[in-house]
Amino acid sequence: MRVIFENAIVRETAAHHKYLQLAKFAKSNILKKIFETLAAEELTHKELFSKMDLTVLKIVSKTNLTTLNLLNEYEDKLDITDMQDIKNAIDLAIKEEEQAYQDYSTLIKYLDFGPGRESLQEIAKQELAHKHILQKTKQKLENNWKNSFDIS
């Protein structure tokens, strides 16, 4: 169980940094604010995972936990240097938010009721909301990438 939460902390930290990097390149205040807000929420998730007392989490079944992506080591392999990197970063963030939602939702099914489970449910909901925000943002940017980010 500890490795799952340690890996969640690594992923939430990486997401925080990715959103800050995207905010840095954003030209409009609205776009900058979207990424800064996502970054702040990811930092909150990291802090929640860091403070979670694993001794109070009761796993009722470990049967399907072996399929969690959180059991795999995370490799943050994206460095933003041009416009294509920004598009790739947003695409990757959409996939990672979906994966986080799926992993946290799976984990919730195997935790006993209590504050740890409730916190994880809230984080899962936020990850899904992040995915939807990113999808809408990407859709609005489709024809206006160059005017939306400053890569220099």
PDB file of C-alpha atoms in Angstrom:
ATOM      1  CA  MET A   1       0.000   0.000   0.000  1.00  0.00           C
ATOM      2  CA  ARG A   2       2.859   2.355   0.844  1.00  0.00           C
ATOM      3  CA  VAL A   3       4.320   2.141  -2.687  1.00  0.00           C
ATOM      4  CA  ILE A   4       0.952   3.141  -4.185  1.00  0.00           C
ATOM      5  CA  PHE A   5       0.846   6.327  -2.133  1.00  0.00           C
ATOM      6  CA  GLU A   6       4.548   7.073  -2.685  1.00  0.00           C
ATOM      7  CA  ASN A   7       4.016   6.778  -6.443  1.00  0.00           C
ATOM      8  CA  ALA A   8       0.881   8.936  -6.205  1.00  0.00           C
ATOM      9  CA  ILE A   9       2.985  11.639  -4.522  1.00  0.00           C
ATOM     10  CA  VAL A  10       5.574  11.444  -7.333  1.00  0.00           C
ATOM     11  CA  ARG A  11       2.868  11.721 -10.008  1.00  0.00           C
ATOM     12  CA  GLU A  12       1.023  14.563  -8.305  1.00  0.00           C
ATOM     13  CA  THR A  13       4.338  16.447  -7.932  1.00  0.00           C
ATOM     14  CA  ALA A  14       5.156  15.903 -11.620  1.00  0.00           C
ATOM     15  CA  ALA A  15       1.683  17.133 -12.637  1.00  0.00           C
ATOM     16  CA  HIS A  16       2.152  20.208 -10.448  1.00  0.00           C
ATOM     17  CA  HIS A  17       5.439  21.038 -12.207  1.00  0.00           C
ATOM     18  CA  LYS A  18       3.997  20.353 -15.670  1.00  0.00           C
ATOM     19  CA  TYR A  19       1.082  22.746 -15.111  1.00  0.00           C
ATOM     20  CA  LEU A  20       3.411  25.445 -13.767  1.00  0.00           C
ATOM     21  CA  GLN A  21       5.563  25.064 -16.860  1.00  0.00           C
ATOM     22  CA  LEU A  22       2.502  25.399 -19.117  1.00  0.00           C
ATOM     23  CA  ALA A  23       1.373  28.464 -17.149  1.00  0.00           C
ATOM     24  CA  LYS A  24       4.785  30.034 -17.680  1.00  0.00           C
ATOM     25  CA  PHE A  25       4.380  29.820 -21.466  1.00  0.00           C
ATOM     26  CA  ALA A  26       0.712  30.911 -21.556  1.00  0.00           C
ATOM     27  CA  LYS A  27       0.134  34.357 -23.056  1.00  0.00           C
ATOM     28  CA  SER A  28      -3.383  35.029 -21.833  1.00  0.00           C
ATOM     29  CA  ASN A  29      -4.204  35.551 -18.173  1.00  0.00           C
ATOM     30  CA  ILE A  30      -7.126  33.138 -18.468  1.00  0.00           C
ATOM     31  CA  LEU A  31      -4.949  30.318 -19.805  1.00  0.00           C
ATOM     32  CA  LYS A  32      -2.258  31.089 -17.240  1.00  0.00           C
ATOM     33  CA  LYS A  33      -4.891  30.969 -14.462  1.00  0.00           C
ATOM     34  CA  ILE A  34      -6.235  27.597 -15.674  1.00  0.00           C
ATOM     35  CA  PHE A  35      -2.789  26.002 -15.455  1.00  0.00           C
ATOM     36  CA  GLU A  36      -1.920  27.687 -12.158  1.00  0.00           C
ATOM     37  CA  THR A  37      -5.185  26.447 -10.646  1.00  0.00           C
ATOM     38  CA  LEU A  38      -4.533  22.902 -11.859  1.00  0.00           C
ATOM     39  CA  ALA A  39      -0.986  23.120 -10.451  1.00  0.00           C
ATOM     40  CA  ALA A  40      -2.286  24.256  -7.060  1.00  0.00           C
ATOM     41  CA  GLU A  41      -4.826  21.429  -6.921  1.00  0.00           C
ATOM     42  CA  GLU A  42      -2.164  18.847  -7.805  1.00  0.00           C
ATOM     43  CA  LEU A  43       0.001  20.230  -4.986  1.00  0.00           C
ATOM     44  CA  THR A  44      -2.961  19.829  -2.626  1.00  0.00           C
ATOM     45  CA  HIS A  45      -3.322  16.199  -3.753  1.00  0.00           C
ATOM     46  CA  LYS A  46       0.378  15.624  -3.072  1.00  0.00           C
ATOM     47  CA  GLU A  47       0.003  17.088   0.414  1.00  0.00           C
ATOM     48  CA  LEU A  48      -3.069  14.950   1.129  1.00  0.00           C
ATOM     49  CA  PHE A  49      -1.230  11.798   0.086  1.00  0.00           C
ATOM     50  CA  SER A  50       1.802  12.855   2.146  1.00  0.00           C
ATOM     51  CA  LYS A  51      -0.332  13.286   5.273  1.00  0.00           C
ATOM     52  CA  MET A  52      -2.475  10.184   4.807  1.00  0.00           C
ATOM     53  CA  ASP A  53      -2.054   7.770   7.692  1.00  0.00           C
ATOM     54  CA  LEU A  54      -1.660   4.398   6.037  1.00  0.00           C
ATOM     55  CA  THR A  55      -2.341   2.604   9.299  1.00  0.00           C
ATOM     56  CA  VAL A  56      -5.985   3.728   9.273  1.00  0.00           C
ATOM     57  CA  LEU A  57      -6.574   2.648   5.678  1.00  0.00           C
ATOM     58  CA  LYS A  58      -8.128  -0.779   5.669  1.00  0.00           C
ATOM     59  CA  ILE A  59      -7.951  -2.682   2.420  1.00  0.00           C
ATOM     60  CA  VAL A  60     -10.882  -5.074   2.228  1.00  0.00           C
ATOM     61  CA  SER A  61      -9.473  -6.865  -0.827  1.00  0.00           C
ATOM     62  CA  LYS A  62      -6.172  -6.671  -2.740  1.00  0.00           C
ATOM     63  CA  THR A  63      -7.376  -8.814  -5.630  1.00  0.00           C
ATOM     64  CA  ASN A  64      -7.452  -6.199  -8.395  1.00  0.00           C
ATOM     65  CA  LEU A  65      -4.900  -3.755  -7.001  1.00  0.00           C
ATOM     66  CA  THR A  66      -2.145  -5.420  -9.030  1.00  0.00           C
ATOM     67  CA  THR A  67      -3.496  -3.714 -12.172  1.00  0.00           C
ATOM     68  CA  LEU A  68      -3.003  -0.195 -10.803  1.00  0.00           C
ATOM     69  CA  ASN A  69      -0.786   2.050 -12.876  1.00  0.00           C
ATOM     70  CA  LEU A  70       0.361   3.517  -9.549  1.00  0.00           C
ATOM     71  CA  LEU A  71       2.379   0.349  -8.949  1.00  0.00           C
ATOM     72  CA  ASN A  72       4.646   1.221 -11.876  1.00  0.00           C
ATOM     73  CA  GLU A  73       7.535   3.632 -11.632  1.00  0.00           C
ATOM     74  CA  TYR A  74       6.775   7.041 -13.110  1.00  0.00           C
ATOM     75  CA  GLU A  75       8.983   8.582 -15.746  1.00  0.00           C
ATOM     76  CA  ASP A  76       8.443  12.282 -16.459  1.00  0.00           C
ATOM     77  CA  LYS A  77       9.860  12.430 -19.948  1.00  0.00           C
ATOM     78  CA  LEU A  78       8.416  15.677 -21.250  1.00  0.00           C
ATOM     79  CA  ASP A  79      10.395  18.889 -21.525  1.00  0.00           C
ATOM     80  CA  ILE A  80       8.708  21.867 -23.143  1.00  0.00           C
ATOM     81  CA  THR A  81      10.872  23.645 -25.718  1.00  0.00           C
ATOM     82  CA  ASP A  82       8.487  24.303 -28.613  1.00  0.00           C
ATOM     83  CA  MET A  83       4.818  24.502 -29.595  1.00  0.00           C
ATOM     84  CA  GLN A  84       4.577  20.776 -30.365  1.00  0.00           C
ATOM     85  CA  ASP A  85       5.827  20.060 -26.839  1.00  0.00           C
ATOM     86  CA  ILE A  86       2.962  22.150 -25.450  1.00  0.00           C
ATOM     87  CA  LYS A  87       0.427  20.168 -27.468  1.00  0.00           C
ATOM     88  CA  ASN A  88       2.087  16.928 -26.338  1.00  0.00           C
ATOM     89  CA  ALA A  89       2.124  18.100 -22.724  1.00  0.00           C
ATOM     90  CA  ILE A  90      -1.603  18.806 -22.782  1.00  0.00           C
ATOM     91  CA  ASP A  91      -2.336  15.474 -24.489  1.00  0.00           C
ATOM     92  CA  LEU A  92      -0.171  13.664 -21.935  1.00  0.00           C
ATOM     93  CA  ALA A  93      -1.817  15.542 -19.063  1.00  0.00           C
ATOM     94  CA  ILE A  94      -5.267  14.490 -20.311  1.00  0.00           C
ATOM     95  CA  LYS A  95      -4.144  10.845 -20.365  1.00  0.00           C
ATOM     96  CA  GLU A  96      -2.500  11.094 -16.951  1.00  0.00           C
ATOM     97  CA  GLU A  97      -5.547  12.732 -15.377  1.00  0.00           C
ATOM     98  CA  GLU A  98      -7.725   9.916 -16.756  1.00  0.00           C
ATOM     99  CA  GLN A  99      -5.282   7.283 -15.479  1.00  0.00           C
ATOM    100  CA  ALA A 100      -5.174   8.911 -12.041  1.00  0.00           C
ATOM    101  CA  TYR A 101      -8.968   8.968 -11.938  1.00  0.00           C
ATOM    102  CA  GLN A 102      -9.115   5.288 -12.926  1.00  0.00           C
ATOM    103  CA  ASP A 103      -6.463   4.246 -10.390  1.00  0.00           C
ATOM    104  CA  TYR A 104      -7.966   6.220  -7.517  1.00  0.00           C
ATOM    105  CA  SER A 105     -11.468   4.973  -8.381  1.00  0.00           C
ATOM    106  CA  THR A 106     -10.218   1.380  -8.401  1.00  0.00           C
ATOM    107  CA  LEU A 107      -8.425   1.876  -5.108  1.00  0.00           C
ATOM    108  CA  ILE A 108     -11.569   3.346  -3.532  1.00  0.00           C
ATOM    109  CA  LYS A 109     -13.466   0.124  -4.276  1.00  0.00           C
ATOM    110  CA  TYR A 110     -11.049  -1.838  -2.089  1.00  0.00           C
ATOM    111  CA  LEU A 111     -10.799   0.542   0.863  1.00  0.00           C
ATOM    112  CA  ASP A 112     -13.009   0.343   3.890  1.00  0.00           C
ATOM    113  CA  PHE A 113     -15.224   3.364   4.595  1.00  0.00           C
ATOM    114  CA  GLY A 114     -13.626   6.227   6.467  1.00  0.00           C
ATOM    115  CA  PRO A 115     -11.802   9.543   6.043  1.00  0.00           C
ATOM    116  CA  GLY A 116      -9.033   8.074   3.845  1.00  0.00           C
ATOM    117  CA  ARG A 117     -11.575   6.695   1.414  1.00  0.00           C
ATOM    118  CA  GLU A 118     -13.501   9.970   1.380  1.00  0.00           C
ATOM    119  CA  SER A 119     -10.321  11.954   0.658  1.00  0.00           C
ATOM    120  CA  LEU A 120      -9.447   9.611  -2.190  1.00  0.00           C
ATOM    121  CA  GLN A 121     -12.969   9.960  -3.616  1.00  0.00           C
ATOM    122  CA  GLU A 122     -12.583  13.747  -3.645  1.00  0.00           C
ATOM    123  CA  ILE A 123      -9.157  13.537  -5.316  1.00  0.00           C
ATOM    124  CA  ALA A 124     -10.549  11.157  -7.958  1.00  0.00           C
ATOM    125  CA  LYS A 125     -13.395  13.594  -8.724  1.00  0.00           C
ATOM    126  CA  GLN A 126     -10.909  16.440  -9.087  1.00  0.00           C
ATOM    127  CA  GLU A 127      -8.688  14.412 -11.429  1.00  0.00           C
ATOM    128  CA  LEU A 128     -11.685  13.752 -13.671  1.00  0.00           C
ATOM    129  CA  ALA A 129     -12.566  17.461 -13.582  1.00  0.00           C
ATOM    130  CA  HIS A 130      -8.959  18.274 -14.558  1.00  0.00           C
ATOM    131  CA  LYS A 131      -9.268  15.986 -17.557  1.00  0.00           C
ATOM    132  CA  HIS A 132     -12.441  17.744 -18.692  1.00  0.00           C
ATOM    133  CA  ILE A 133     -10.903  21.201 -18.194  1.00  0.00           C
ATOM    134  CA  LEU A 134      -7.874  20.180 -20.258  1.00  0.00           C
ATOM    135  CA  GLN A 135     -10.034  18.720 -23.020  1.00  0.00           C
ATOM    136  CA  LYS A 136     -12.094  21.925 -23.237  1.00  0.00           C
ATOM    137  CA  THR A 137      -8.949  24.052 -23.149  1.00  0.00           C
ATOM    138  CA  LYS A 138      -7.353  22.001 -25.920  1.00  0.00           C
ATOM    139  CA  GLN A 139     -10.514  22.237 -28.010  1.00  0.00           C
ATOM    140  CA  LYS A 140     -10.582  26.038 -27.675  1.00  0.00           C
ATOM    141  CA  LEU A 141      -6.891  26.254 -28.576  1.00  0.00           C
ATOM    142  CA  GLU A 142      -7.055  24.010 -31.647  1.00  0.00           C
ATOM    143  CA  ASN A 143      -6.851  26.839 -34.167  1.00  0.00           C
ATOM    144  CA  ASN A 144      -4.975  29.342 -32.050  1.00  0.00           C
ATOM    145  CA  TRP A 145      -1.933  27.617 -30.499  1.00  0.00           C
ATOM    146  CA  LYS A 146       0.669  30.140 -31.647  1.00  0.00           C
ATOM    147  CA  ASN A 147      -1.256  33.099 -30.263  1.00  0.00           C
ATOM    148  CA  SER A 148      -1.837  31.349 -26.944  1.00  0.00           C
ATOM    149  CA  PHE A 149       1.712  30.462 -25.881  1.00  0.00           C
ATOM    150  CA  ASP A 150       5.039  32.218 -25.995  1.00  0.00           C
ATOM    151  CA  ILE A 151       7.919  29.825 -26.682  1.00  0.00           C
ATOM    152  CA  SER A 152      11.125  31.811 -26.955  1.00  0.00           C
TER     153      SER A 152
END
